[in-house]
């Protein structure tokens, strides 16, 4: 797959900076199978490309990424056999692992809403920069799903157990200014100054000593106590269980029908 064949993302490299742009604007850059594949391929290329010294992940239009495209999943005839764990293992976990293990800094440039797996991907990045138009939402609970894509690993390490629990249990939206205060994002800028902020960070990182950055990243990963692979596998297992629940089916139906969900705890 080459840049010319990408249909759901934009990807280019200039002056050592690789820009990966989610580009499904009609669904707020939500993931379908094609996009998860293309994101992984682009990140793998960036990791291997000697000319790439920094990676920026952002979204086209008004959103960063709204998570999973629920419209691409048919649960109208739900029979308890949705295998969400398999989807998480095959589509999202490799992306998270690649972001964390590549020997290059990865920056999430949050131009707009980052929800569900989109929020998780932002949390997995080394740094997060946000426009004041951005919001972060751990939206899994809103449809009766379990957190995945590393959220239960990264959230408590960034904001502490209490705030992580609140975000995962309630699924409340947190704006960029509050996210900076909580430690979820590193810097916030007004929309007119956001691009300049991102480019400043990207330039500084692309000019930094690549080997030293790689070693620092490895050291930080090692210092995170719990093994990420174990956490990702546990999340996939939880998501498998969530995908078999009536509450997940109800959450997705309510979302697509634009009505409040009625959960039964089953």
mmCIF file of C-alpha atoms in Angstrom:
data_model
loop_
_atom_site.group_PDB
_atom_site.id
_atom_site.type_symbol
_atom_site.label_atom_id
_atom_site.label_comp_id
_atom_site.label_asym_id
_atom_site.label_seq_id
_atom_site.Cartn_x
_atom_site.Cartn_y
_atom_site.Cartn_z
ATOM 1 C CA UNK A 1 0.000 0.000 0.000
ATOM 2 C CA UNK A 2 1.394 3.403 -0.986
ATOM 3 C CA UNK A 3 0.274 6.943 -0.220
ATOM 4 C CA UNK A 4 -1.503 6.983 -3.559
ATOM 5 C CA UNK A 5 -3.717 4.069 -2.518
ATOM 6 C CA UNK A 6 -4.876 5.520 0.813
ATOM 7 C CA UNK A 7 -8.574 6.298 0.758
ATOM 8 C CA UNK A 8 -9.345 7.062 4.420
ATOM 9 C CA UNK A 9 -6.219 8.934 5.515
ATOM 10 C CA UNK A 10 -3.771 11.482 4.163
ATOM 11 C CA UNK A 11 -0.066 10.848 4.624
ATOM 12 C CA UNK A 12 3.005 12.810 3.667
ATOM 13 C CA UNK A 13 6.529 13.489 4.908
ATOM 14 C CA UNK A 14 8.202 16.889 4.776
ATOM 15 C CA UNK A 15 11.440 17.975 6.433
ATOM 16 C CA UNK A 16 11.544 14.879 8.621
ATOM 17 C CA UNK A 17 7.946 15.271 9.826
ATOM 18 C CA UNK A 18 5.386 12.622 8.872
ATOM 19 C CA UNK A 19 1.782 13.829 8.955
ATOM 20 C CA UNK A 20 -0.933 11.192 9.263
ATOM 21 C CA UNK A 21 -4.392 12.724 8.865
ATOM 22 C CA UNK A 22 -7.605 10.811 9.535
ATOM 23 C CA UNK A 23 -9.830 11.688 6.576
ATOM 24 C CA UNK A 24 -13.372 10.327 6.868
ATOM 25 C CA UNK A 25 -14.896 13.712 7.538
ATOM 26 C CA UNK A 26 -18.481 12.616 6.832
ATOM 27 C CA UNK A 27 -18.375 10.453 9.990
ATOM 28 C CA UNK A 28 -16.072 12.685 12.073
ATOM 29 C CA UNK A 29 -13.093 10.556 11.040
ATOM 30 C CA UNK A 30 -14.462 7.442 12.738
ATOM 31 C CA UNK A 31 -12.712 4.137 12.127
ATOM 32 C CA UNK A 32 -13.872 1.434 9.758
ATOM 33 C CA UNK A 33 -11.831 -1.644 8.818
ATOM 34 C CA UNK A 34 -10.169 0.116 5.896
ATOM 35 C CA UNK A 35 -9.041 3.063 7.983
ATOM 36 C CA UNK A 36 -7.552 0.927 10.750
ATOM 37 C CA UNK A 37 -5.574 -0.973 8.114
ATOM 38 C CA UNK A 38 -4.332 2.207 6.455
ATOM 39 C CA UNK A 39 -3.381 3.841 9.761
ATOM 40 C CA UNK A 40 -1.339 0.798 10.728
ATOM 41 C CA UNK A 41 0.405 0.642 7.345
ATOM 42 C CA UNK A 42 1.239 4.365 7.457
ATOM 43 C CA UNK A 43 2.581 4.152 11.009
ATOM 44 C CA UNK A 44 4.682 1.119 10.140
ATOM 45 C CA UNK A 45 6.110 3.025 7.180
ATOM 46 C CA UNK A 46 6.908 5.999 9.416
ATOM 47 C CA UNK A 47 8.601 3.731 11.951
ATOM 48 C CA UNK A 48 10.857 2.249 9.267
ATOM 49 C CA UNK A 49 11.504 5.404 7.238
ATOM 50 C CA UNK A 50 14.978 6.803 7.947
ATOM 51 C CA UNK A 51 13.844 10.221 6.716
ATOM 52 C CA UNK A 52 11.070 10.429 9.317
ATOM 53 C CA UNK A 53 12.077 11.853 12.681
ATOM 54 C CA UNK A 54 8.683 12.805 14.112
ATOM 55 C CA UNK A 55 5.080 11.729 13.491
ATOM 56 C CA UNK A 56 2.026 13.975 13.791
ATOM 57 C CA UNK A 57 -1.420 12.369 13.971
ATOM 58 C CA UNK A 58 -4.413 14.655 13.418
ATOM 59 C CA UNK A 59 -7.836 14.787 11.783
ATOM 60 C CA UNK A 60 -9.228 16.503 8.711
ATOM 61 C CA UNK A 61 -12.136 18.873 9.118
ATOM 62 C CA UNK A 62 -13.701 19.547 12.496
ATOM 63 C CA UNK A 63 -12.870 16.285 14.324
ATOM 64 C CA UNK A 64 -9.777 14.388 15.396
ATOM 65 C CA UNK A 65 -11.450 10.967 15.495
ATOM 66 C CA UNK A 66 -14.861 9.888 16.798
ATOM 67 C CA UNK A 67 -13.727 6.304 17.487
ATOM 68 C CA UNK A 68 -15.374 3.277 15.925
ATOM 69 C CA UNK A 69 -17.838 3.920 13.109
ATOM 70 C CA UNK A 70 -20.890 2.215 14.598
ATOM 71 C CA UNK A 71 -22.653 2.502 11.269
ATOM 72 C CA UNK A 72 -20.235 -0.108 9.912
ATOM 73 C CA UNK A 73 -21.468 -2.678 12.439
ATOM 74 C CA UNK A 74 -24.860 -4.315 12.057
ATOM 75 C CA UNK A 75 -26.378 -5.240 15.406
ATOM 76 C CA UNK A 76 -30.002 -5.035 14.352
ATOM 77 C CA UNK A 77 -30.214 -8.812 14.479
ATOM 78 C CA UNK A 78 -28.037 -9.156 17.568
ATOM 79 C CA UNK A 79 -27.695 -12.778 18.665
ATOM 80 C CA UNK A 80 -25.002 -12.542 21.328
ATOM 81 C CA UNK A 81 -22.228 -13.597 18.959
ATOM 82 C CA UNK A 82 -20.484 -10.308 18.239
ATOM 83 C CA UNK A 83 -16.744 -10.904 18.592
ATOM 84 C CA UNK A 84 -15.529 -7.444 19.566
ATOM 85 C CA UNK A 85 -12.436 -8.838 21.245
ATOM 86 C CA UNK A 86 -11.222 -10.197 17.925
ATOM 87 C CA UNK A 87 -11.784 -6.791 16.325
ATOM 88 C CA UNK A 88 -9.831 -5.037 19.072
ATOM 89 C CA UNK A 89 -6.932 -7.493 18.843
ATOM 90 C CA UNK A 90 -6.679 -7.303 15.057
ATOM 91 C CA UNK A 91 -7.475 -3.650 14.363
ATOM 92 C CA UNK A 92 -6.648 -1.410 17.310
ATOM 93 C CA UNK A 93 -4.063 -3.169 19.472
ATOM 94 C CA UNK A 94 -1.415 -3.268 16.687
ATOM 95 C CA UNK A 95 -1.808 0.504 16.203
ATOM 96 C CA UNK A 96 -1.346 1.197 19.915
ATOM 97 C CA UNK A 97 1.649 -1.122 20.149
ATOM 98 C CA UNK A 98 3.267 0.523 17.121
ATOM 99 C CA UNK A 99 2.791 4.049 18.481
ATOM 100 C CA UNK A 100 4.398 3.072 21.779
ATOM 101 C CA UNK A 101 7.266 1.011 20.403
ATOM 102 C CA UNK A 102 8.460 3.040 17.414
ATOM 103 C CA UNK A 103 11.738 4.835 18.151
ATOM 104 C CA UNK A 104 10.280 8.194 17.141
ATOM 105 C CA UNK A 105 8.123 10.763 18.938
ATOM 106 C CA UNK A 106 4.432 10.609 18.043
ATOM 107 C CA UNK A 107 2.308 13.706 18.654
ATOM 108 C CA UNK A 108 -1.490 13.805 18.659
ATOM 109 C CA UNK A 109 -2.706 17.151 17.308
ATOM 110 C CA UNK A 110 -6.255 17.324 18.606
ATOM 111 C CA UNK A 111 -8.063 19.685 16.253
ATOM 112 C CA UNK A 112 -11.523 18.575 17.418
ATOM 113 C CA UNK A 113 -13.371 15.821 19.236
ATOM 114 C CA UNK A 114 -11.442 12.673 20.183
ATOM 115 C CA UNK A 115 -13.848 9.986 21.357
ATOM 116 C CA UNK A 116 -13.677 6.271 22.137
ATOM 117 C CA UNK A 117 -10.783 4.619 20.327
ATOM 118 C CA UNK A 118 -9.893 8.032 18.880
ATOM 119 C CA UNK A 119 -9.313 9.290 22.404
ATOM 120 C CA UNK A 120 -7.380 6.116 23.246
ATOM 121 C CA UNK A 121 -5.050 6.623 20.296
ATOM 122 C CA UNK A 122 -4.395 10.201 21.421
ATOM 123 C CA UNK A 123 -3.569 8.963 24.934
ATOM 124 C CA UNK A 124 -1.101 6.432 23.499
ATOM 125 C CA UNK A 125 0.860 9.175 21.743
ATOM 126 C CA UNK A 126 3.941 10.644 23.385
ATOM 127 C CA UNK A 127 2.542 14.175 23.450
ATOM 128 C CA UNK A 128 -0.896 15.718 22.977
ATOM 129 C CA UNK A 129 -1.524 19.220 21.680
ATOM 130 C CA UNK A 130 -5.075 20.540 21.584
ATOM 131 C CA UNK A 131 -7.081 23.296 19.992
ATOM 132 C CA UNK A 132 -9.615 24.941 22.281
ATOM 133 C CA UNK A 133 -12.201 23.387 19.948
ATOM 134 C CA UNK A 134 -11.104 19.901 21.013
ATOM 135 C CA UNK A 135 -12.931 17.656 23.459
ATOM 136 C CA UNK A 136 -11.919 14.239 24.806
ATOM 137 C CA UNK A 137 -14.555 11.606 25.551
ATOM 138 C CA UNK A 138 -14.114 8.087 26.897
ATOM 139 C CA UNK A 139 -17.329 7.182 25.107
ATOM 140 C CA UNK A 140 -17.257 3.395 25.534
ATOM 141 C CA UNK A 141 -19.701 3.344 28.454
ATOM 142 C CA UNK A 142 -22.209 5.388 26.444
ATOM 143 C CA UNK A 143 -22.923 2.319 24.299
ATOM 144 C CA UNK A 144 -22.378 -0.350 26.926
ATOM 145 C CA UNK A 145 -18.859 -1.192 25.744
ATOM 146 C CA UNK A 146 -15.677 -1.775 27.743
ATOM 147 C CA UNK A 147 -12.681 0.557 27.403
ATOM 148 C CA UNK A 148 -10.145 -0.597 24.853
ATOM 149 C CA UNK A 149 -7.130 0.496 22.781
ATOM 150 C CA UNK A 150 -5.096 1.126 25.930
ATOM 151 C CA UNK A 151 -7.447 3.529 27.717
ATOM 152 C CA UNK A 152 -7.402 1.625 31.005
ATOM 153 C CA UNK A 153 -3.596 1.559 30.794
ATOM 154 C CA UNK A 154 -2.875 5.184 29.912
ATOM 155 C CA UNK A 155 -5.658 7.096 31.688
ATOM 156 C CA UNK A 156 -4.721 6.333 35.305
ATOM 157 C CA UNK A 157 -1.069 6.985 34.503
ATOM 158 C CA UNK A 158 -1.913 10.409 33.129
ATOM 159 C CA UNK A 159 -4.613 11.639 35.512
ATOM 160 C CA UNK A 160 -4.666 9.225 38.466
ATOM 161 C CA UNK A 161 -7.055 6.433 39.353
ATOM 162 C CA UNK A 162 -9.887 8.622 40.661
ATOM 163 C CA UNK A 163 -10.213 10.828 37.603
ATOM 164 C CA UNK A 164 -9.649 7.888 35.246
ATOM 165 C CA UNK A 165 -12.494 6.051 36.968
ATOM 166 C CA UNK A 166 -14.767 9.061 36.592
ATOM 167 C CA UNK A 167 -14.009 9.418 32.890
ATOM 168 C CA UNK A 168 -14.496 5.698 32.165
ATOM 169 C CA UNK A 169 -17.610 5.227 34.324
ATOM 170 C CA UNK A 170 -19.489 8.347 33.241
ATOM 171 C CA UNK A 171 -18.232 8.979 29.713
ATOM 172 C CA UNK A 172 -18.356 12.735 30.275
ATOM 173 C CA UNK A 173 -16.870 15.145 27.768
ATOM 174 C CA UNK A 174 -13.813 17.067 28.940
ATOM 175 C CA UNK A 175 -12.796 20.209 27.088
ATOM 176 C CA UNK A 176 -9.232 21.057 26.085
ATOM 177 C CA UNK A 177 -8.625 23.588 28.850
ATOM 178 C CA UNK A 178 -9.780 21.168 31.546
ATOM 179 C CA UNK A 179 -7.845 18.353 29.868
ATOM 180 C CA UNK A 180 -4.667 20.420 30.129
ATOM 181 C CA UNK A 181 -5.344 21.105 33.813
ATOM 182 C CA UNK A 182 -5.864 17.380 34.436
ATOM 183 C CA UNK A 183 -2.703 16.425 32.545
ATOM 184 C CA UNK A 184 -4.447 14.753 29.597
ATOM 185 C CA UNK A 185 -2.923 17.174 27.094
ATOM 186 C CA UNK A 186 0.398 19.020 27.154
ATOM 187 C CA UNK A 187 -0.520 22.343 25.562
ATOM 188 C CA UNK A 188 -3.650 24.148 24.356
ATOM 189 C CA UNK A 189 -3.964 26.930 21.783
ATOM 190 C CA UNK A 190 -6.744 28.939 20.230
ATOM 191 C CA UNK A 191 -7.726 27.681 16.742
ATOM 192 C CA UNK A 192 -5.875 30.466 14.947
ATOM 193 C CA UNK A 193 -2.648 29.615 16.810
ATOM 194 C CA UNK A 194 -3.037 25.828 16.857
ATOM 195 C CA UNK A 195 -1.239 24.998 13.607
ATOM 196 C CA UNK A 196 1.725 27.110 14.654
ATOM 197 C CA UNK A 197 1.889 25.294 17.999
ATOM 198 C CA UNK A 198 1.870 21.904 16.287
ATOM 199 C CA UNK A 199 4.503 22.922 13.772
ATOM 200 C CA UNK A 200 6.734 24.338 16.500
ATOM 201 C CA UNK A 201 6.660 21.051 18.427
ATOM 202 C CA UNK A 202 7.106 19.002 15.268
ATOM 203 C CA UNK A 203 10.090 21.072 14.162
ATOM 204 C CA UNK A 204 11.762 20.886 17.567
ATOM 205 C CA UNK A 205 11.261 17.136 17.780
ATOM 206 C CA UNK A 206 12.449 16.562 14.218
ATOM 207 C CA UNK A 207 15.601 18.489 15.046
ATOM 208 C CA UNK A 208 16.214 16.697 18.355
ATOM 209 C CA UNK A 209 18.758 13.850 18.669
ATOM 210 C CA UNK A 210 16.816 10.896 17.324
ATOM 211 C CA UNK A 211 18.675 8.244 19.303
ATOM 212 C CA UNK A 212 18.283 10.108 22.581
ATOM 213 C CA UNK A 213 14.549 10.523 21.964
ATOM 214 C CA UNK A 214 14.256 6.802 21.204
ATOM 215 C CA UNK A 215 16.096 5.834 24.378
ATOM 216 C CA UNK A 216 14.029 8.220 26.480
ATOM 217 C CA UNK A 217 10.850 6.739 25.040
ATOM 218 C CA UNK A 218 12.031 3.210 25.809
ATOM 219 C CA UNK A 219 12.902 4.256 29.358
ATOM 220 C CA UNK A 220 9.456 5.768 29.890
ATOM 221 C CA UNK A 221 7.774 2.628 28.556
ATOM 222 C CA UNK A 222 9.832 0.447 30.870
ATOM 223 C CA UNK A 223 8.896 2.626 33.839
ATOM 224 C CA UNK A 224 5.168 2.050 33.370
ATOM 225 C CA UNK A 225 5.033 -0.916 35.783
ATOM 226 C CA UNK A 226 2.331 -3.039 34.162
ATOM 227 C CA UNK A 227 3.029 -4.718 30.861
ATOM 228 C CA UNK A 228 1.085 -3.056 28.029
ATOM 229 C CA UNK A 229 0.621 -6.304 26.113
ATOM 230 C CA UNK A 230 -1.072 -7.865 29.122
ATOM 231 C CA UNK A 231 -3.318 -4.831 29.540
ATOM 232 C CA UNK A 232 -4.285 -4.810 25.856
ATOM 233 C CA UNK A 233 -5.131 -8.508 25.980
ATOM 234 C CA UNK A 234 -7.255 -7.985 29.085
ATOM 235 C CA UNK A 235 -9.089 -5.120 27.388
ATOM 236 C CA UNK A 236 -9.754 -7.304 24.352
ATOM 237 C CA UNK A 237 -11.154 -10.004 26.639
ATOM 238 C CA UNK A 238 -13.417 -7.446 28.368
ATOM 239 C CA UNK A 239 -14.545 -6.102 25.003
ATOM 240 C CA UNK A 240 -15.380 -9.646 23.918
ATOM 241 C CA UNK A 241 -17.669 -9.925 26.932
ATOM 242 C CA UNK A 242 -19.187 -6.503 26.297
ATOM 243 C CA UNK A 243 -19.904 -7.411 22.669
ATOM 244 C CA UNK A 244 -22.034 -10.352 23.820
ATOM 245 C CA UNK A 245 -24.204 -8.201 26.084
ATOM 246 C CA UNK A 246 -27.677 -6.906 25.375
ATOM 247 C CA UNK A 247 -26.586 -3.516 26.679
ATOM 248 C CA UNK A 248 -24.020 -3.150 23.874
ATOM 249 C CA UNK A 249 -26.632 -3.970 21.259
ATOM 250 C CA UNK A 250 -29.017 -1.478 22.856
ATOM 251 C CA UNK A 251 -26.328 1.178 23.021
ATOM 252 C CA UNK A 252 -25.535 0.880 19.327
ATOM 253 C CA UNK A 253 -29.217 0.740 18.322
ATOM 254 C CA UNK A 254 -29.974 3.835 20.393
ATOM 255 C CA UNK A 255 -27.012 5.633 18.852
ATOM 256 C CA UNK A 256 -28.082 4.861 15.297
ATOM 257 C CA UNK A 257 -31.736 5.655 16.074
ATOM 258 C CA UNK A 258 -30.751 8.897 17.827
ATOM 259 C CA UNK A 259 -32.607 8.136 21.056
ATOM 260 C CA UNK A 260 -31.604 7.668 24.697
ATOM 261 C CA UNK A 261 -30.529 4.070 25.410
ATOM 262 C CA UNK A 262 -32.409 1.908 27.892
ATOM 263 C CA UNK A 263 -29.904 -0.409 29.573
ATOM 264 C CA UNK A 264 -30.853 -3.564 31.486
ATOM 265 C CA UNK A 265 -27.471 -4.635 32.789
ATOM 266 C CA UNK A 266 -27.606 -7.869 30.771
#
